[in-house]
Amino acid sequence: MPIPDFIRDIRATAGHQLLWLPGVSAVVFDDEGRVLLGQRADNQRWALISGIPDPGEQPAAAVVREVQEETGVECVVERLVSVRSGKEVTFPNGDVCQFMDVCFRARAVGGEARVNDDESLDVGWFALDALPTLTDYHHFRIKQALTDEPTWFEPMSID
């Protein structure tokens, strides 16, 4: 998995300790209503396309860039689906991260789905009734993207 240069610089002094990072993800639909997924190279799991914005990059622009870089698919953002703090993730190299995921619904407008970098083992379009094994969080974001509900966020608890 390519590590952005700015994170590589931080890791040079921070080591493997927990980093709190921005993240973006996309629920991309094609004209047939299928969803775009990538099989991740780091854990071999199927997932929504995601990535890390560059410093100063707007989240919507980052997700469009990530989808194109990872899959060859050109997309346009339609709406914000959810904002959620994820759980800590430990990568195979020992790096620990926690991401604030900003998830967008997007529509494919060009390109052809293919493995377009070394972050994915496979890329493909899947009918909603024929999805590969996904985590509950991936299913949640797909479900939210299919609704016209307002952007989802974790409700605040009042103590």
PDB file of C-alpha atoms in Angstrom:
ATOM      1  CA  MET A   1       0.000   0.000   0.000  1.00  0.00           C
ATOM      2  CA  PRO A   2       1.515   3.315  -0.954  1.00  0.00           C
ATOM      3  CA  ILE A   3       1.921   5.560   2.049  1.00  0.00           C
ATOM      4  CA  PRO A   4       1.462   9.288   1.349  1.00  0.00           C
ATOM      5  CA  ASP A   5       4.706  11.224   1.708  1.00  0.00           C
ATOM      6  CA  PHE A   6       3.342  13.399   4.519  1.00  0.00           C
ATOM      7  CA  ILE A   7       2.476  10.300   6.571  1.00  0.00           C
ATOM      8  CA  ARG A   8       5.854   8.737   5.811  1.00  0.00           C
ATOM      9  CA  ASP A   9       7.438  11.916   7.247  1.00  0.00           C
ATOM     10  CA  ILE A  10       5.311  11.706  10.404  1.00  0.00           C
ATOM     11  CA  ARG A  11       6.071   7.991  10.811  1.00  0.00           C
ATOM     12  CA  ALA A  12       9.816   8.759  10.669  1.00  0.00           C
ATOM     13  CA  THR A  13       9.514  10.317  14.122  1.00  0.00           C
ATOM     14  CA  ALA A  14       6.256   8.827  15.451  1.00  0.00           C
ATOM     15  CA  GLY A  15       7.052   5.204  14.710  1.00  0.00           C
ATOM     16  CA  HIS A  16       4.067   2.859  14.693  1.00  0.00           C
ATOM     17  CA  GLN A  17       2.060   4.751  17.329  1.00  0.00           C
ATOM     18  CA  LEU A  18      -1.580   5.650  16.710  1.00  0.00           C
ATOM     19  CA  LEU A  19      -2.155   8.378  14.120  1.00  0.00           C
ATOM     20  CA  TRP A  20      -5.550  10.083  13.844  1.00  0.00           C
ATOM     21  CA  LEU A  21      -6.100  10.710  10.126  1.00  0.00           C
ATOM     22  CA  PRO A  22      -8.732  11.961   7.716  1.00  0.00           C
ATOM     23  CA  GLY A  23     -10.160   9.372   5.367  1.00  0.00           C
ATOM     24  CA  VAL A  24     -12.613   9.366   2.485  1.00  0.00           C
ATOM     25  CA  SER A  25     -14.670   6.547   1.020  1.00  0.00           C
ATOM     26  CA  ALA A  26     -17.075   6.233  -1.893  1.00  0.00           C
ATOM     27  CA  VAL A  27     -20.183   4.272  -2.665  1.00  0.00           C
ATOM     28  CA  VAL A  28     -19.965   4.506  -6.460  1.00  0.00           C
ATOM     29  CA  PHE A  29     -22.932   3.349  -8.535  1.00  0.00           C
ATOM     30  CA  ASP A  30     -23.058   2.736 -12.272  1.00  0.00           C
ATOM     31  CA  ASP A  31     -26.082   3.177 -14.554  1.00  0.00           C
ATOM     32  CA  GLU A  32     -27.189  -0.389 -13.759  1.00  0.00           C
ATOM     33  CA  GLY A  33     -27.269   0.303 -10.007  1.00  0.00           C
ATOM     34  CA  ARG A  34     -24.208  -1.823  -9.300  1.00  0.00           C
ATOM     35  CA  VAL A  35     -21.653  -0.762  -6.688  1.00  0.00           C
ATOM     36  CA  LEU A  36     -17.910  -0.483  -7.316  1.00  0.00           C
ATOM     37  CA  LEU A  37     -15.686  -2.485  -4.960  1.00  0.00           C
ATOM     38  CA  GLY A  38     -11.998  -3.232  -4.719  1.00  0.00           C
ATOM     39  CA  GLN A  39     -10.282  -6.230  -3.199  1.00  0.00           C
ATOM     40  CA  ARG A  40      -7.620  -4.676  -0.975  1.00  0.00           C
ATOM     41  CA  ALA A  41      -4.004  -5.794  -1.372  1.00  0.00           C
ATOM     42  CA  ASP A  42      -3.216  -5.351   2.341  1.00  0.00           C
ATOM     43  CA  ASN A  43      -5.874  -7.696   3.748  1.00  0.00           C
ATOM     44  CA  GLN A  44      -7.434  -9.357   0.657  1.00  0.00           C
ATOM     45  CA  ARG A  45     -10.930  -8.167   1.695  1.00  0.00           C
ATOM     46  CA  TRP A  46     -13.475  -6.595  -0.621  1.00  0.00           C
ATOM     47  CA  ALA A  47     -14.229  -2.989   0.304  1.00  0.00           C
ATOM     48  CA  LEU A  48     -15.567   0.336  -0.827  1.00  0.00           C
ATOM     49  CA  ILE A  49     -12.919   2.493  -2.463  1.00  0.00           C
ATOM     50  CA  SER A  50     -11.212   4.691   0.109  1.00  0.00           C
ATOM     51  CA  GLY A  51      -8.123   6.728   0.776  1.00  0.00           C
ATOM     52  CA  ILE A  52      -6.456   9.602   2.565  1.00  0.00           C
ATOM     53  CA  PRO A  53      -6.809  13.218   1.384  1.00  0.00           C
ATOM     54  CA  ASP A  54      -3.594  15.075   0.723  1.00  0.00           C
ATOM     55  CA  PRO A  55      -2.939  18.066   3.023  1.00  0.00           C
ATOM     56  CA  GLY A  56      -5.307  20.867   1.998  1.00  0.00           C
ATOM     57  CA  GLU A  57      -7.271  18.659  -0.427  1.00  0.00           C
ATOM     58  CA  GLN A  58     -11.049  18.896  -0.182  1.00  0.00           C
ATOM     59  CA  PRO A  59     -12.710  15.576   0.787  1.00  0.00           C
ATOM     60  CA  ALA A  60     -14.945  15.367  -2.313  1.00  0.00           C
ATOM     61  CA  ALA A  61     -11.986  16.015  -4.615  1.00  0.00           C
ATOM     62  CA  ALA A  62      -9.950  13.416  -2.705  1.00  0.00           C
ATOM     63  CA  VAL A  63     -12.570  10.699  -3.133  1.00  0.00           C
ATOM     64  CA  VAL A  64     -12.874  11.372  -6.879  1.00  0.00           C
ATOM     65  CA  ARG A  65      -9.073  11.160  -7.162  1.00  0.00           C
ATOM     66  CA  GLU A  66      -8.886   7.954  -5.092  1.00  0.00           C
ATOM     67  CA  VAL A  67     -11.586   6.217  -7.164  1.00  0.00           C
ATOM     68  CA  GLN A  68      -9.780   7.101 -10.401  1.00  0.00           C
ATOM     69  CA  GLU A  69      -6.333   6.177  -9.080  1.00  0.00           C
ATOM     70  CA  GLU A  70      -7.416   2.827  -7.658  1.00  0.00           C
ATOM     71  CA  THR A  71      -9.986   1.679 -10.228  1.00  0.00           C
ATOM     72  CA  GLY A  72      -9.704   3.718 -13.431  1.00  0.00           C
ATOM     73  CA  VAL A  73     -13.346   4.800 -12.975  1.00  0.00           C
ATOM     74  CA  GLU A  74     -14.196   8.475 -13.319  1.00  0.00           C
ATOM     75  CA  CYS A  75     -16.987   9.598 -10.999  1.00  0.00           C
ATOM     76  CA  VAL A  76     -18.831  12.648  -9.760  1.00  0.00           C
ATOM     77  CA  VAL A  77     -19.885  13.114  -6.148  1.00  0.00           C
ATOM     78  CA  GLU A  78     -23.643  13.296  -5.615  1.00  0.00           C
ATOM     79  CA  ARG A  79     -23.918  13.711  -1.863  1.00  0.00           C
ATOM     80  CA  LEU A  80     -22.366  13.179   1.547  1.00  0.00           C
ATOM     81  CA  VAL A  81     -23.508   9.858   3.030  1.00  0.00           C
ATOM     82  CA  SER A  82     -21.919   9.690   6.476  1.00  0.00           C
ATOM     83  CA  VAL A  83     -19.224  11.011   8.776  1.00  0.00           C
ATOM     84  CA  ARG A  84     -17.875   8.555  11.297  1.00  0.00           C
ATOM     85  CA  SER A  85     -14.854   7.890  13.437  1.00  0.00           C
ATOM     86  CA  GLY A  86     -13.627   4.383  12.752  1.00  0.00           C
ATOM     87  CA  LYS A  87     -11.964   1.876  15.024  1.00  0.00           C
ATOM     88  CA  GLU A  88      -8.213   1.594  15.396  1.00  0.00           C
ATOM     89  CA  VAL A  89      -6.615  -0.327  12.535  1.00  0.00           C
ATOM     90  CA  THR A  90      -3.250  -2.062  12.759  1.00  0.00           C
ATOM     91  CA  PHE A  91      -1.660  -2.591   9.358  1.00  0.00           C
ATOM     92  CA  PRO A  92       0.605  -5.551   8.557  1.00  0.00           C
ATOM     93  CA  ASN A  93       3.701  -3.351   8.983  1.00  0.00           C
ATOM     94  CA  GLY A  94       2.638  -2.490  12.561  1.00  0.00           C
ATOM     95  CA  ASP A  95       1.400   1.053  11.851  1.00  0.00           C
ATOM     96  CA  VAL A  96      -1.684   1.947  13.892  1.00  0.00           C
ATOM     97  CA  CYS A  97      -4.224   4.441  12.534  1.00  0.00           C
ATOM     98  CA  GLN A  98      -7.707   5.629  13.292  1.00  0.00           C
ATOM     99  CA  PHE A  99      -9.629   7.385  10.538  1.00  0.00           C
ATOM    100  CA  MET A 100     -12.375   9.980  10.469  1.00  0.00           C
ATOM    101  CA  ASP A 101     -14.227   8.599   7.443  1.00  0.00           C
ATOM    102  CA  VAL A 102     -16.148  10.996   5.231  1.00  0.00           C
ATOM    103  CA  CYS A 103     -18.231   8.816   2.901  1.00  0.00           C
ATOM    104  CA  PHE A 104     -19.742  10.045  -0.352  1.00  0.00           C
ATOM    105  CA  ARG A 105     -22.267   8.664  -2.811  1.00  0.00           C
ATOM    106  CA  ALA A 106     -20.900   8.997  -6.341  1.00  0.00           C
ATOM    107  CA  ARG A 107     -21.963   8.153  -9.869  1.00  0.00           C
ATOM    108  CA  ALA A 108     -19.646   6.664 -12.479  1.00  0.00           C
ATOM    109  CA  VAL A 109     -19.325   8.860 -15.567  1.00  0.00           C
ATOM    110  CA  GLY A 110     -16.434   7.254 -17.438  1.00  0.00           C
ATOM    111  CA  GLY A 111     -13.461   4.966 -17.419  1.00  0.00           C
ATOM    112  CA  GLU A 112     -13.432   1.217 -17.057  1.00  0.00           C
ATOM    113  CA  ALA A 113     -13.198  -0.684 -13.775  1.00  0.00           C
ATOM    114  CA  ARG A 114      -9.774  -2.303 -13.504  1.00  0.00           C
ATOM    115  CA  VAL A 115      -6.921  -2.724 -11.061  1.00  0.00           C
ATOM    116  CA  ASN A 116      -5.215   0.610 -11.603  1.00  0.00           C
ATOM    117  CA  ASP A 117      -2.520   0.587  -8.891  1.00  0.00           C
ATOM    118  CA  ASP A 118      -0.918  -1.697  -6.333  1.00  0.00           C
ATOM    119  CA  GLU A 119      -3.559  -1.049  -3.641  1.00  0.00           C
ATOM    120  CA  SER A 120      -6.001  -3.584  -5.119  1.00  0.00           C
ATOM    121  CA  LEU A 121      -5.893  -7.225  -6.135  1.00  0.00           C
ATOM    122  CA  ASP A 122      -9.182  -6.988  -8.040  1.00  0.00           C
ATOM    123  CA  VAL A 123     -11.824  -4.392  -8.872  1.00  0.00           C
ATOM    124  CA  GLY A 124     -15.373  -4.911 -10.034  1.00  0.00           C
ATOM    125  CA  TRP A 125     -18.997  -3.871 -10.231  1.00  0.00           C
ATOM    126  CA  PHE A 126     -21.409  -5.848  -8.060  1.00  0.00           C
ATOM    127  CA  ALA A 127     -25.193  -6.092  -8.071  1.00  0.00           C
ATOM    128  CA  LEU A 128     -26.624  -5.266  -4.665  1.00  0.00           C
ATOM    129  CA  ASP A 129     -28.004  -8.802  -4.337  1.00  0.00           C
ATOM    130  CA  ALA A 130     -24.622 -10.371  -5.224  1.00  0.00           C
ATOM    131  CA  LEU A 131     -22.127  -8.546  -3.020  1.00  0.00           C
ATOM    132  CA  PRO A 132     -19.014 -10.382  -1.831  1.00  0.00           C
ATOM    133  CA  THR A 133     -18.372 -10.672   1.908  1.00  0.00           C
ATOM    134  CA  LEU A 134     -18.152  -7.161   3.360  1.00  0.00           C
ATOM    135  CA  THR A 135     -17.947  -5.752   6.878  1.00  0.00           C
ATOM    136  CA  ASP A 136     -21.089  -4.411   8.523  1.00  0.00           C
ATOM    137  CA  TYR A 137     -19.738  -0.877   8.107  1.00  0.00           C
ATOM    138  CA  HIS A 138     -19.479  -1.321   4.328  1.00  0.00           C
ATOM    139  CA  HIS A 139     -23.068  -2.608   4.220  1.00  0.00           C
ATOM    140  CA  PHE A 140     -24.171   0.327   6.371  1.00  0.00           C
ATOM    141  CA  ARG A 141     -22.634   2.908   4.027  1.00  0.00           C
ATOM    142  CA  ILE A 142     -24.126   1.223   0.949  1.00  0.00           C
ATOM    143  CA  LYS A 143     -27.552   1.189   2.635  1.00  0.00           C
ATOM    144  CA  GLN A 144     -27.228   4.868   3.582  1.00  0.00           C
ATOM    145  CA  ALA A 145     -26.153   5.773   0.046  1.00  0.00           C
ATOM    146  CA  LEU A 146     -29.343   4.193  -1.313  1.00  0.00           C
ATOM    147  CA  THR A 147     -31.575   6.409   0.832  1.00  0.00           C
ATOM    148  CA  ASP A 148     -32.472  10.059   0.523  1.00  0.00           C
ATOM    149  CA  GLU A 149     -31.942  10.533   4.241  1.00  0.00           C
ATOM    150  CA  PRO A 150     -29.766  13.341   5.569  1.00  0.00           C
ATOM    151  CA  THR A 151     -26.074  12.716   6.152  1.00  0.00           C
ATOM    152  CA  TRP A 152     -25.613  10.147   8.918  1.00  0.00           C
ATOM    153  CA  PHE A 153     -23.460  10.879  11.935  1.00  0.00           C
ATOM    154  CA  GLU A 154     -23.179   9.257  15.357  1.00  0.00           C
ATOM    155  CA  PRO A 155     -25.655  10.979  17.677  1.00  0.00           C
ATOM    156  CA  MET A 156     -24.080  12.732  20.650  1.00  0.00           C
ATOM    157  CA  SER A 157     -24.722  11.195  24.016  1.00  0.00           C
ATOM    158  CA  ILE A 158     -25.711  13.573  26.755  1.00  0.00           C
ATOM    159  CA  ASP A 159     -24.416  12.493  30.131  1.00  0.00           C
TER     160      ASP A 159
END
